[in-house]
PDB file of C-alpha atoms in Angstrom:
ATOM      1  CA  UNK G  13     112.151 140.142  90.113  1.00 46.00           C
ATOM      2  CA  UNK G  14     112.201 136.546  88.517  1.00 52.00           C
ATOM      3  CA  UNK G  15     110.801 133.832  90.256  1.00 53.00           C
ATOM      4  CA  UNK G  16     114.562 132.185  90.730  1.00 52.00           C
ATOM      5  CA  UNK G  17     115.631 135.790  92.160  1.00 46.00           C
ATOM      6  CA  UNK G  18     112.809 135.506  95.416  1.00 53.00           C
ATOM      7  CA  UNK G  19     113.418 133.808  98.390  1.00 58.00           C
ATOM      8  CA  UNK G  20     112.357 129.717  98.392  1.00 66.00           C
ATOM      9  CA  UNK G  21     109.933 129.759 101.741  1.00 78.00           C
ATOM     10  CA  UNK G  22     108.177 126.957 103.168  1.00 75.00           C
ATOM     11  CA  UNK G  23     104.882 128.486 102.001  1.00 83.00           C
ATOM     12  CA  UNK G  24     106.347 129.062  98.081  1.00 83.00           C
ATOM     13  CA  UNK G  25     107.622 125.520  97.694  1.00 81.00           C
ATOM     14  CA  UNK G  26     103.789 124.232  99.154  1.00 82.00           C
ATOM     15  CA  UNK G  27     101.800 126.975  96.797  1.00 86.00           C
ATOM     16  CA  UNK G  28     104.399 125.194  93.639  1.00 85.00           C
ATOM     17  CA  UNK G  29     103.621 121.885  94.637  1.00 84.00           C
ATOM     18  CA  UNK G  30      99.419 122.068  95.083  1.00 85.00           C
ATOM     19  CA  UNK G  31      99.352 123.261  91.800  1.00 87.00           C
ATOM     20  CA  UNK G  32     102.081 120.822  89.881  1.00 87.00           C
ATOM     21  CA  UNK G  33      99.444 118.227  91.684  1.00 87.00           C
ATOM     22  CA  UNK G  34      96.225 119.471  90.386  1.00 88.00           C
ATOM     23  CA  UNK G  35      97.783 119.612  86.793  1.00 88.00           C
ATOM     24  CA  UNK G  36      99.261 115.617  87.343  1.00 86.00           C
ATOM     25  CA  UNK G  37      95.457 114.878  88.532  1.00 87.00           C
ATOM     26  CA  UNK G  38      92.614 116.864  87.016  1.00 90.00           C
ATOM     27  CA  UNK G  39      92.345 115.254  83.578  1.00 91.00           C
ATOM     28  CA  UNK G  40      92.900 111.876  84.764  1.00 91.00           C
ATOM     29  CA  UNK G  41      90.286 112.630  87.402  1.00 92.00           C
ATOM     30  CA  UNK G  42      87.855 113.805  85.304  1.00 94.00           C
ATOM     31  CA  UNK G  43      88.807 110.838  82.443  1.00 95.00           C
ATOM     32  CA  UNK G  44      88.030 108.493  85.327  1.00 96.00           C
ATOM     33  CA  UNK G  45      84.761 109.836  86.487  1.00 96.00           C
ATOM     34  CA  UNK G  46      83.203 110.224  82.952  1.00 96.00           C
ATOM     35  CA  UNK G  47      84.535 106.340  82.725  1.00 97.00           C
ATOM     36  CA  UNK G  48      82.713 105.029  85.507  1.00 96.00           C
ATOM     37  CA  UNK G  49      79.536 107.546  84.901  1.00 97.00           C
ATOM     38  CA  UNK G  50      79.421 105.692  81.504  1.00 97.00           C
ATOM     39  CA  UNK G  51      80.155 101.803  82.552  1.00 97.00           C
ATOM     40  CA  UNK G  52      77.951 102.173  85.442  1.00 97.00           C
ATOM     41  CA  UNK G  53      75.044 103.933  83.127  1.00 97.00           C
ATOM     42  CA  UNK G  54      75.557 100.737  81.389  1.00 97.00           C
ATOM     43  CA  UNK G  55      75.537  98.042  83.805  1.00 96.00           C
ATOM     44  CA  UNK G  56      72.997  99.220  86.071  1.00 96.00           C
ATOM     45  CA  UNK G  57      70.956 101.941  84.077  1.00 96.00           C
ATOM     46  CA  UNK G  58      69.936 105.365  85.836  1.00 96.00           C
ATOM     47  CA  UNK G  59      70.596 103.705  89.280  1.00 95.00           C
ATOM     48  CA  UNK G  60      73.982 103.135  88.147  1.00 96.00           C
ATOM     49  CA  UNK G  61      74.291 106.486  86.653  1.00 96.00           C
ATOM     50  CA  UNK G  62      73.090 108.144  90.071  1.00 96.00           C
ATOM     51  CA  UNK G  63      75.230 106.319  92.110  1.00 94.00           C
ATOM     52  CA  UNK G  64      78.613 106.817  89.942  1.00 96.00           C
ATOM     53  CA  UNK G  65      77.775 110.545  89.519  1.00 96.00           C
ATOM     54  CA  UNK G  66      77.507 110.761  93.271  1.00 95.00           C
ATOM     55  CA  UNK G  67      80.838 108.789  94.139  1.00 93.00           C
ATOM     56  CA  UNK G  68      82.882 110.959  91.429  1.00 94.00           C
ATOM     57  CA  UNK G  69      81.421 114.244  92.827  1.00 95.00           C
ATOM     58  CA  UNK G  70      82.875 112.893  96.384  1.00 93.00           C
ATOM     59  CA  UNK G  71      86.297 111.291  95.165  1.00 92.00           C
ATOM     60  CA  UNK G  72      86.881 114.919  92.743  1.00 93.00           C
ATOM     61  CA  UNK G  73      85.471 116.774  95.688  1.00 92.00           C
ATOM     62  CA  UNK G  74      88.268 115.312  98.201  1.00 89.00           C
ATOM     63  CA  UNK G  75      91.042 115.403  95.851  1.00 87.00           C
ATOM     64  CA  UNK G  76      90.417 119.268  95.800  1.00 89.00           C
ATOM     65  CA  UNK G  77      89.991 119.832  99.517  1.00 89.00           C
ATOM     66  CA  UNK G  78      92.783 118.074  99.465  1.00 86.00           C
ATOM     67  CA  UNK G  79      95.124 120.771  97.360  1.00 86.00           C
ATOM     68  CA  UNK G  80      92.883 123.513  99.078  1.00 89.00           C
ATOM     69  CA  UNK G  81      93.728 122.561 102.460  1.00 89.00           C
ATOM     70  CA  UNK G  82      97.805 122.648 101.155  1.00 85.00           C
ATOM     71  CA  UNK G  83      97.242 126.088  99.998  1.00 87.00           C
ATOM     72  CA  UNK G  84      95.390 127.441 102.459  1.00 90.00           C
ATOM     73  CA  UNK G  85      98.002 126.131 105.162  1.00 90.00           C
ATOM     74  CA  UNK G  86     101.065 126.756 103.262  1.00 87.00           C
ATOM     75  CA  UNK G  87     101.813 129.853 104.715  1.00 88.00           C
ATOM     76  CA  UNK G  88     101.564 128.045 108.324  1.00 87.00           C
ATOM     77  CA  UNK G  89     104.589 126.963 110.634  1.00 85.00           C
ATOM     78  CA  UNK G  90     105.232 122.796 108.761  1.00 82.00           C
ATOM     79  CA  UNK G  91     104.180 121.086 111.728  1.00 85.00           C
ATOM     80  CA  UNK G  92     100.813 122.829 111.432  1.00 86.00           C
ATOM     81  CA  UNK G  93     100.514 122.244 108.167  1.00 81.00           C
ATOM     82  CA  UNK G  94     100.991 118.451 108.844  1.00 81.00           C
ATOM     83  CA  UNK G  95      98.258 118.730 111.622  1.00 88.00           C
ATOM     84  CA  UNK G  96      95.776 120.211 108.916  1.00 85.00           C
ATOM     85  CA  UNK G  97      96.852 117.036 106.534  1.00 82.00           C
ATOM     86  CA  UNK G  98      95.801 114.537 109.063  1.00 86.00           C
ATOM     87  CA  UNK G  99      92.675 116.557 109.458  1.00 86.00           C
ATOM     88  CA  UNK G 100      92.045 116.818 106.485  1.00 84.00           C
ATOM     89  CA  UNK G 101      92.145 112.912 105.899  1.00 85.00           C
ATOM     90  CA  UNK G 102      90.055 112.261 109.203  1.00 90.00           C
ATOM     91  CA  UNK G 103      87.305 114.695 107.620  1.00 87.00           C
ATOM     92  CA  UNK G 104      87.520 113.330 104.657  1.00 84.00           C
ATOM     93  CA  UNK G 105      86.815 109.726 106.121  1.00 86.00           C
ATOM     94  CA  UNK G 106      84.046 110.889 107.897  1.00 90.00           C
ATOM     95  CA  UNK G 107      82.295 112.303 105.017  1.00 86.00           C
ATOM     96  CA  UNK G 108      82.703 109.333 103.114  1.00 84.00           C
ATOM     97  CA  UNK G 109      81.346 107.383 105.859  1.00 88.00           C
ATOM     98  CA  UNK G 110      77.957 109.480 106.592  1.00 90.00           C
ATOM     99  CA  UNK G 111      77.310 109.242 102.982  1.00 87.00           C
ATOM    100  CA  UNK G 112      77.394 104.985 102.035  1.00 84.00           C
ATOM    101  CA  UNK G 113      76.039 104.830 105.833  1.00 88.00           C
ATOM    102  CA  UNK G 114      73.156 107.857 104.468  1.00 90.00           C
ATOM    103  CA  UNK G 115      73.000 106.485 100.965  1.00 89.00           C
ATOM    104  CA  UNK G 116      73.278 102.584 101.548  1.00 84.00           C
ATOM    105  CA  UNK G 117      69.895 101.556 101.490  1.00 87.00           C
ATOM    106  CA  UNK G 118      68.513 103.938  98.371  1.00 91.00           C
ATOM    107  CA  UNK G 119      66.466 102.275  95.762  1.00 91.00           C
ATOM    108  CA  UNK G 120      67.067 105.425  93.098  1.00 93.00           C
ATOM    109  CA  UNK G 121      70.684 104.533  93.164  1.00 93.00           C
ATOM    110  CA  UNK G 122      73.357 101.562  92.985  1.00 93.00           C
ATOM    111  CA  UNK G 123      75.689 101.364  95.858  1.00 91.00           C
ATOM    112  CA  UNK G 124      78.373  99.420  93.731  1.00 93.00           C
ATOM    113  CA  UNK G 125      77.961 101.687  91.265  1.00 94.00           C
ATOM    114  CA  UNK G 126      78.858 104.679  93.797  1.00 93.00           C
ATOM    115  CA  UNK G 127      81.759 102.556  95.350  1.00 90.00           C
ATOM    116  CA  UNK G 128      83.848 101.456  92.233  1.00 94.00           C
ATOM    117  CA  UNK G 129      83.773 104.735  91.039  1.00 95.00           C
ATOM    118  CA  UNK G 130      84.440 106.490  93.857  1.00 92.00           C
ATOM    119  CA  UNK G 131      87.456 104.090  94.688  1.00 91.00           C
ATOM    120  CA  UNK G 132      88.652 104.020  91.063  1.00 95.00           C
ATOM    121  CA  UNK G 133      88.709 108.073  90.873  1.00 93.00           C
ATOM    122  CA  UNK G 134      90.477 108.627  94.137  1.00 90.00           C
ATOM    123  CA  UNK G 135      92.563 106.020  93.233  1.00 92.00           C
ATOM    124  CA  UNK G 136      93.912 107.117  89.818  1.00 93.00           C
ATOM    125  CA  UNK G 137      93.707 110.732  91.177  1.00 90.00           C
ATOM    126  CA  UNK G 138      95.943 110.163  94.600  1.00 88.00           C
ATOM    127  CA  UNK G 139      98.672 108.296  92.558  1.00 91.00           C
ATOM    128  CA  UNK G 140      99.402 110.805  90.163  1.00 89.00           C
ATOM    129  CA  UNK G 141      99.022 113.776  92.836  1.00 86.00           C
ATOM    130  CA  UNK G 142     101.893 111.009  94.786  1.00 86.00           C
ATOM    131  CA  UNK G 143     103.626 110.628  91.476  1.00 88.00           C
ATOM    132  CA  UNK G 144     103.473 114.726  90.656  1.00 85.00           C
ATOM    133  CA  UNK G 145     105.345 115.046  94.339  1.00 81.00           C
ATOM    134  CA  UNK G 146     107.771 112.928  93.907  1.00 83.00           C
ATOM    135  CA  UNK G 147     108.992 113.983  90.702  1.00 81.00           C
ATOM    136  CA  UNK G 148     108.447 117.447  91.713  1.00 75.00           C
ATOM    137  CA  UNK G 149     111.286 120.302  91.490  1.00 69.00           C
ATOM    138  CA  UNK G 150     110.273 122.240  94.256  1.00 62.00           C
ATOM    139  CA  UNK G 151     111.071 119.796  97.192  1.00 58.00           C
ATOM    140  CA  UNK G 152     114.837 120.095  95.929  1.00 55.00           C
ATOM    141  CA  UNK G 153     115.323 123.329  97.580  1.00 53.00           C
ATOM    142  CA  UNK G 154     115.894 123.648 101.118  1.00 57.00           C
ATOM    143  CA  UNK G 155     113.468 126.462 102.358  1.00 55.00           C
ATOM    144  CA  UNK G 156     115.305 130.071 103.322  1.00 60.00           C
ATOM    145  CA  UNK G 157     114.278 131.336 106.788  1.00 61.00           C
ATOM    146  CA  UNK G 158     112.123 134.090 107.091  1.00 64.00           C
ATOM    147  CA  UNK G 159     115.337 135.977 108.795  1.00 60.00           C
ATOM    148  CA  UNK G 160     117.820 135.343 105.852  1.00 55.00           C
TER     149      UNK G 160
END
């Protein structure tokens, strides 16, 4: 059986559209991390290279629980699965939060340094996962029940 011949389900169209966003976002993550790694490496010496490999580990690390939490829900009623986004996003503010409040005052490593490139790579990652949804395929379909 083809994969136009099986049934569209809610969980299908999620599972298509995870992974059509990790393709639209991985290399550009990555592109931007080794970017600020470098510029901050630069700017601020090993301090700046601790604190931009620290806030690209934690901006690639939330773009991915970000597509795991869509796969692991997609298979969940939709109104759950939009329940597990907004947790998702409240968890992933409070991470971000116990680390600059844990990592603030650390003389090994530069806080701006750790900021613009955490805020640059979730940036350029989080448009083009926006951008991969909206020009994605699999939203076109309306979802067959599970009795049809």
């Amino acid at each position: 059986m083809s994969d136009a011949d099986k049934a569209v389900t809610h969980e299908l169209t999620v599972q298509r559209l995870a992974g059509e966003m990790f393709r639209a976002a991985a290399w550009a993550a990555l592109g931007t991390f080794v970017l600020g790694v470098v510029v901050s490496t630069v700017i601020w010496g090993t301090a700046g290279l601790f604190g931009s490999l620290i806030g690209g580990a934690i901006a690639i690390a939330s773009s991915l629980g970000t597509l795991l939490l869509m796969r692991k829900t997609a298979a969940l009623d939709p109104m759950f699965v939009m329940v597990a986004a907004l947790g998702g996003f409240m968890a992933k503010l409070i991470v971000l939060l116990i680390a600059v409040i844990l990592l603030r005052n650390q003389s090994w490593l530069e806080p701006k340094a750790l900021g613009i490139t955490l805020v640059a790579t979730v940036l350029v990652t989080s448009f083009l996962e926006a951008r991969a949804s909206k020009r994605s395929r699999s939203q076109m379909v309306v979802p067959a029940s599970e009795g049809a």
